[in-house]
Coordinates of C-alpha atoms in Angstrom, one line a residue:
M1 CA -4.2 19.4 16.0
A2 CA -7.8 19.1 14.9
D3 CA -8.4 17.3 11.6
Q4 CA -11.3 19.6 10.6
S5 CA -9.8 20.6 7.2
L6 CA -9.0 17.1 6.0
P7 CA -10.5 16.0 2.6
H8 CA -13.0 13.1 2.5
L9 CA -13.3 10.7 -0.3
I10 CA -16.6 8.8 -0.4
L11 CA -16.6 5.2 -1.5
D12 CA -19.7 3.2 -2.2
P13 CA -19.2 -0.6 -2.3
T14 CA -22.5 -1.0 -4.1
A15 CA -21.3 1.0 -7.1
N16 CA -20.1 -2.0 -9.1
E17 CA -18.0 -0.3 -11.8
P18 CA -15.3 -2.3 -13.6
P19 CA -11.7 -1.6 -12.5
T20 CA -10.5 -1.3 -16.1
R21 CA -11.9 0.6 -19.0
D22 CA -11.2 -2.0 -21.7
N23 CA -13.0 -4.9 -20.1
P24 CA -16.6 -4.2 -19.1
T25 CA -17.1 -7.6 -17.5
H26 CA -15.4 -8.4 -14.2
P27 CA -15.8 -11.1 -11.5
S28 CA -17.5 -10.5 -8.3
A29 CA -14.6 -11.7 -6.1
L30 CA -10.9 -12.4 -6.0
P31 CA -9.7 -15.9 -6.9
A32 CA -9.8 -18.3 -4.0
A33 CA -6.6 -18.1 -1.9
K34 CA -4.1 -20.9 -2.1
S35 CA -3.6 -20.5 1.6
V36 CA -5.2 -18.4 4.3
K37 CA -2.9 -17.2 7.1
T38 CA -3.9 -15.7 10.4
H39 CA -2.0 -14.2 13.4
P40 CA 0.5 -16.8 14.6
T41 CA -0.2 -16.3 18.3
K42 CA -3.6 -14.6 18.6
L43 CA -6.4 -17.2 18.5
N44 CA -10.2 -17.1 18.5
S45 CA -10.5 -13.7 16.8
T46 CA -13.3 -12.9 14.3
E47 CA -11.5 -12.2 11.1
N48 CA -13.5 -9.5 9.2
A49 CA -10.8 -8.1 7.0
S50 CA -8.0 -9.5 4.8
I51 CA -5.0 -8.7 2.6
Y52 CA -4.6 -10.7 -0.6
F53 CA -1.1 -10.8 -2.0
V54 CA -1.0 -10.4 -5.8
G55 CA 2.8 -10.0 -6.2
T56 CA 5.6 -7.3 -6.1
A57 CA 4.0 -4.6 -3.9
T58 CA 0.5 -5.3 -5.1
T59 CA -1.9 -6.2 -2.4
I60 CA -5.7 -6.0 -2.1
L61 CA -7.2 -5.0 1.3
E62 CA -10.9 -6.1 1.8
W63 CA -12.8 -4.6 4.7
E64 CA -16.4 -3.3 5.2
G65 CA -17.3 -4.2 1.6
I66 CA -14.5 -2.1 -0.1
R67 CA -11.3 -3.1 -1.9
L68 CA -8.2 -1.0 -1.6
M69 CA -5.4 -2.0 -4.0
T70 CA -1.8 -1.0 -3.4
D71 CA 0.8 -0.4 -6.2
P72 CA -0.8 -2.2 -9.1
N73 CA 1.7 -4.3 -11.1
F74 CA 0.3 -7.1 -13.3
L75 CA 3.1 -7.8 -15.7
H76 CA 4.2 -11.4 -16.3
A77 CA 7.5 -13.3 -16.3
G78 CA 9.7 -12.0 -19.1
D79 CA 8.0 -8.6 -19.3
H80 CA 10.2 -5.5 -18.9
V81 CA 9.8 -2.2 -17.0
H82 CA 11.7 1.1 -17.3
L83 CA 13.0 2.1 -13.9
G84 CA 15.1 5.2 -14.8
P85 CA 17.7 6.4 -17.3
G86 CA 19.4 3.3 -18.6
V87 CA 17.7 1.1 -16.0
T88 CA 15.4 -1.8 -17.0
G89 CA 14.0 -4.6 -14.9
T90 CA 12.7 -8.0 -16.1
R91 CA 9.9 -9.7 -14.2
K92 CA 10.7 -13.2 -13.0
T93 CA 7.3 -14.2 -11.6
N94 CA 3.6 -14.1 -12.6
P95 CA 1.0 -12.2 -10.5
A96 CA -1.7 -14.1 -8.6
L97 CA -4.3 -13.0 -11.2
D98 CA -4.3 -11.1 -14.5
L99 CA -5.2 -7.4 -14.6
H100 CA -8.5 -8.2 -16.4
E101 CA -9.4 -10.8 -13.8
L102 CA -9.7 -8.1 -11.1
P103 CA -13.1 -7.7 -9.3
R104 CA -14.4 -4.3 -8.5
I105 CA -11.6 -2.1 -7.0
D106 CA -12.7 1.0 -5.1
V107 CA -9.5 2.9 -4.6
V108 CA -5.8 2.6 -5.4
L109 CA -3.0 3.5 -3.0
L110 CA 0.1 4.3 -5.1
S111 CA 3.4 4.7 -3.3
H112 CA 5.2 6.3 -6.3
Y113 CA 5.3 6.5 -10.0
H114 CA 7.6 3.7 -10.9
A115 CA 6.8 1.0 -13.5
D116 CA 7.2 -1.9 -11.1
H117 CA 4.4 -0.3 -9.0
F118 CA 2.2 1.1 -11.8
D119 CA 3.1 -0.7 -15.0
Q120 CA 2.4 0.3 -18.6
E121 CA -0.5 -2.1 -19.0
V122 CA -2.1 -0.8 -15.7
E123 CA -1.6 2.8 -16.8
S124 CA -3.3 2.0 -20.2
S125 CA -6.2 0.0 -18.8
L126 CA -7.4 1.3 -15.5
R127 CA -10.7 3.1 -15.5
R128 CA -9.9 6.9 -15.6
S129 CA -12.4 7.7 -12.8
L130 CA -10.9 5.1 -10.4
P131 CA -9.7 7.1 -7.2
I132 CA -6.0 7.0 -6.7
I133 CA -4.2 8.3 -3.6
T134 CA -0.5 9.0 -4.3
T135 CA 2.4 11.4 -4.2
P136 CA 2.3 15.0 -5.7
H137 CA 4.9 13.8 -8.3
A138 CA 2.7 10.8 -9.4
K139 CA -0.4 13.0 -9.5
S140 CA 1.3 15.4 -11.9
H141 CA 1.9 12.5 -14.3
L142 CA -1.5 10.8 -13.9
S143 CA -3.8 13.8 -14.0
E144 CA -2.2 15.9 -16.7
K145 CA -2.3 13.5 -19.6
A146 CA -3.8 14.8 -22.9
D147 CA -6.5 13.5 -25.2
G148 CA -8.8 12.0 -22.6
E149 CA -6.1 9.9 -21.0
A150 CA -5.9 11.8 -17.7
F151 CA -7.0 10.1 -14.5
T152 CA -9.7 12.3 -13.1
S153 CA -9.8 11.3 -9.4
V154 CA -6.2 11.6 -8.2
Y155 CA -5.4 12.8 -4.6
D156 CA -1.9 13.7 -3.6
L157 CA -0.5 13.6 0.0
D158 CA 2.9 14.8 1.0
T159 CA 4.7 13.6 4.1
F160 CA 2.4 13.5 7.1
Q161 CA -0.6 14.9 5.2
S162 CA -3.8 12.9 5.7
M163 CA -7.2 12.4 4.2
F164 CA -10.3 10.3 5.1
V165 CA -11.9 7.6 3.0
D166 CA -15.5 7.2 4.0
I167 CA -17.4 4.0 3.3
T168 CA -21.0 4.9 2.6
L169 CA -23.6 2.4 1.2
G170 CA -25.6 3.9 -1.6
A171 CA -23.7 7.2 -1.9
K172 CA -25.1 9.3 -4.8
D173 CA -21.6 10.1 -6.1
S174 CA -19.1 7.5 -4.9
Q175 CA -16.2 8.3 -7.2
A176 CA -13.6 10.7 -5.8
N177 CA -15.7 13.6 -4.6
V178 CA -14.8 15.5 -1.5
S179 CA -17.7 15.0 0.8
Q180 CA -19.8 17.4 2.8
K181 CA -19.2 16.2 6.4
G182 CA -22.1 14.4 8.0
P183 CA -22.8 11.2 10.0
K184 CA -20.3 8.5 9.0
S185 CA -19.7 4.9 9.8
A186 CA -16.7 2.9 8.7
A187 CA -13.8 5.0 7.5
M188 CA -10.1 4.8 6.7
K189 CA -7.6 7.6 7.6
V190 CA -4.7 7.6 5.1
T191 CA -1.5 9.5 6.1
A192 CA 1.6 9.8 4.0
M193 CA 4.8 8.5 5.7
P194 CA 8.4 9.5 4.9
G195 CA 10.6 7.4 2.6
K196 CA 13.8 7.7 0.6
H197 CA 14.3 5.7 -2.6
V198 CA 17.9 7.0 -3.0
P199 CA 20.5 7.2 -0.3
P200 CA 20.9 10.7 1.3
G201 CA 24.0 12.7 0.4
I202 CA 25.5 13.5 -3.0
L203 CA 23.5 10.8 -4.8
G204 CA 20.3 12.0 -3.2
T205 CA 20.9 15.6 -4.1
L206 CA 21.9 14.7 -7.7
N207 CA 18.7 12.6 -8.0
D208 CA 16.6 15.5 -6.7
F209 CA 18.1 17.6 -9.5
L210 CA 17.8 15.1 -12.3
G211 CA 14.6 13.4 -11.2
A212 CA 15.8 10.0 -12.3
V213 CA 14.2 8.1 -9.4
P214 CA 10.7 9.4 -8.4
P215 CA 9.9 10.5 -4.8
T216 CA 8.1 7.9 -2.8
N217 CA 5.6 7.7 0.1
G218 CA 5.1 5.1 2.8
W219 CA 1.6 5.0 4.3
M220 CA -0.2 4.8 7.6
L221 CA -3.6 3.3 7.0
E222 CA -5.9 3.5 10.0
L223 CA -9.2 1.5 9.8
G224 CA -12.0 2.5 12.1
Y225 CA -15.1 4.5 12.5
L226 CA -16.1 8.2 12.2
P227 CA -19.4 8.5 14.0
S228 CA -20.0 12.2 13.8
S229 CA -19.2 15.2 11.6
N230 CA -16.1 16.0 13.7
D231 CA -13.0 14.4 12.3
D232 CA -11.5 14.3 15.8
S233 CA -14.1 11.7 16.7
F234 CA -12.5 9.1 14.4
Q235 CA -11.9 5.8 16.3
C236 CA -9.1 3.8 14.9
T237 CA -9.2 0.1 15.8
Y238 CA -6.6 -1.3 13.4
R239 CA -3.4 0.4 12.1
I240 CA -1.4 -0.7 9.1
Y241 CA 2.0 0.8 8.2
I242 CA 3.1 0.3 4.6
S243 CA 6.8 1.1 4.2
G244 CA 6.8 1.8 0.4
D245 CA 10.1 1.6 -1.5
T246 CA 12.5 3.2 1.0
L247 CA 15.9 2.6 2.5
L248 CA 16.5 2.7 6.3
V249 CA 16.9 6.5 6.5
D250 CA 16.7 8.8 9.5
E251 CA 13.3 10.2 8.5
L252 CA 11.7 6.8 9.4
K253 CA 12.6 7.5 13.1
T254 CA 9.8 10.1 13.2
I255 CA 7.2 7.4 12.7
P256 CA 7.4 5.7 16.1
E257 CA 7.8 9.1 17.6
R258 CA 4.6 10.3 15.9
Y259 CA 2.6 7.2 16.9
A260 CA 4.0 6.8 20.4
G261 CA 1.5 5.0 22.6
Q262 CA -0.6 4.0 19.6
N263 CA -0.3 0.3 18.5
I264 CA 0.8 -0.5 14.9
D265 CA -1.0 -3.8 14.3
L266 CA 0.6 -4.7 10.9
M267 CA 3.5 -3.6 8.7
L268 CA 3.7 -4.4 5.0
I269 CA 7.4 -4.0 4.3
H270 CA 9.0 -3.5 0.9
L271 CA 12.2 -5.5 0.7
G272 CA 14.2 -6.9 -2.2
G273 CA 17.4 -4.9 -1.9
T274 CA 16.6 -3.5 -5.3
S275 CA 20.0 -2.6 -7.0
I276 CA 20.5 -0.5 -10.1
P277 CA 21.5 -0.2 -12.8
G278 CA 20.9 -3.9 -13.0
P279 CA 21.6 -7.5 -11.8
N280 CA 25.0 -7.6 -13.6
A281 CA 26.1 -4.3 -12.1
P282 CA 24.4 -3.8 -8.8
L283 CA 26.0 -0.5 -7.9
L284 CA 23.3 1.3 -5.9
M285 CA 20.7 -0.2 -3.6
V286 CA 17.4 1.7 -3.5
T287 CA 15.1 -0.5 -1.4
M288 CA 15.8 -2.3 1.9
D289 CA 17.6 -5.6 2.0
A290 CA 17.1 -8.2 4.7
K291 CA 19.3 -6.6 7.3
Q292 CA 17.7 -3.2 6.9
G293 CA 14.2 -4.8 7.0
V294 CA 14.9 -6.4 10.4
E295 CA 16.2 -3.0 11.7
L296 CA 13.0 -1.4 10.5
L297 CA 10.9 -4.0 12.2
R298 CA 12.7 -3.2 15.5
L299 CA 12.2 0.5 14.9
I300 CA 8.5 0.4 14.1
N301 CA 7.8 -2.5 16.4
P302 CA 4.5 -3.6 14.8
D303 CA 2.5 -6.4 16.2
L304 CA 3.0 -8.3 13.0
T305 CA 5.0 -7.9 9.7
I306 CA 4.3 -9.2 6.2
P307 CA 7.2 -8.9 3.7
I308 CA 6.3 -8.0 0.1
H309 CA 8.3 -6.7 -2.9
Y310 CA 11.0 -9.3 -2.5
D311 CA 11.6 -11.5 -5.6
D312 CA 9.6 -10.4 -8.6
Y313 CA 12.2 -8.6 -10.7
D314 CA 15.8 -9.4 -11.6
V315 CA 17.0 -6.1 -10.0
F316 CA 15.9 -7.5 -6.6
Q317 CA 19.1 -8.8 -5.0
S318 CA 18.0 -9.7 -1.5
P319 CA 15.5 -12.6 -1.7
L320 CA 13.0 -13.5 0.9
S321 CA 15.2 -16.3 2.2
D322 CA 17.7 -13.7 3.4
F323 CA 15.0 -12.0 5.4
I324 CA 13.7 -15.3 6.9
K325 CA 17.3 -16.1 8.0
E326 CA 17.8 -12.7 9.6
I327 CA 14.4 -12.9 11.3
E328 CA 15.2 -16.3 12.8
Q329 CA 18.6 -15.2 14.0
A330 CA 16.9 -12.1 15.6
G331 CA 14.4 -14.4 17.4
L332 CA 11.5 -12.6 15.8
S333 CA 9.8 -15.4 13.9
E334 CA 6.5 -15.1 15.8
K335 CA 6.3 -11.5 14.6
V336 CA 6.2 -12.3 10.9
V337 CA 3.8 -14.0 8.5
Y338 CA 5.0 -15.0 5.0
L339 CA 2.7 -14.8 2.0
D340 CA 3.2 -16.3 -1.4
R341 CA 1.3 -14.9 -4.4
Q342 CA -2.4 -15.7 -4.1
D343 CA -2.2 -16.2 -0.3
R344 CA -4.5 -14.2 2.0
Y345 CA -3.9 -12.9 5.5
S346 CA -7.1 -12.6 7.5
F347 CA -7.4 -10.4 10.6
E348 CA -9.9 -8.7 12.8
V349 CA -10.8 -5.0 12.8
K350 CA -12.9 -4.3 15.9
D351 CA -16.3 -2.9 15.5
Y352 CA -17.5 0.6 16.5
Q353 CA -18.8 -0.4 19.9
S354 CA -15.4 -2.1 20.7
S355 CA -13.6 1.0 19.6
L356 CA -15.6 3.1 22.1
M357 CA -14.5 0.6 24.8
I358 CA -10.9 0.9 23.7
R359 CA -11.0 4.7 23.7
A360 CA -12.7 4.7 27.2

């Protein structure tokens, strides 16, 4: 099916607006990484993109001059988040940097409207014009606030809906306008992937009725080039799957079917075995534990996997050590890179000419 009707968001890396509205000064770059990781088996590549791990599910992708931030959560150890009726989580770790130490951020990719992914300080402080791509449920909360508190540039994508993010230097209006299609260069195609935060069956049906746990998206983020006004000309040269907070549900089987024959270069997998209502009564698991994570790795079969969302809150019951053990037992160690907070993973996104050669 042609992509002619997809919306386009224009981002201009030269528009140096602060990411928060209550701190007009901001640094020009992220703090130096404690450690820089690269692909464990592919050598001699030219790394021109990177993912910086802040903590929880918060990462910052840097490529072609833009910064895309996922699921911003900047609370500190001892802070609390509300996760549903009668459910509270306590943070155990500190983020790699504070919210007001962020450099320019161009767009936020928000998997769902949960406080461990979009905390109360983030919601209060972020600049209202900062573009956010998220679920329809989250958009309804973010864009319908009263008294000037509404976020003004929120895009919602339901399962398998897509949009383009165009990277244009010197764009006249860079913040969250649907563009008139014209010659483009670097671009990202963002597609919502399925996910279930609550097990299917009676509990899932009850949650749909009560709305206790919000609906969640995974994402397929395709980096590449859009050289003409025709969306079908998009050339993807690097593909990142972000699982979002999901269990290993049947809907995920549609992902490898949909992308059959197309390489998935990297998977950011949300783990933790999040169990509610709390650590003293872990009655219901709502994110993948280590065993489910390994099964998802086998299902998606990415070139490389980076686990995130694994130890930051007391409701996370499956630590990273469980996943490492399962990966080693499965003989998949060369398919995984582990990041601590303030670590960076650097990788190569091939350029436009290379993408033409790949397509040919």
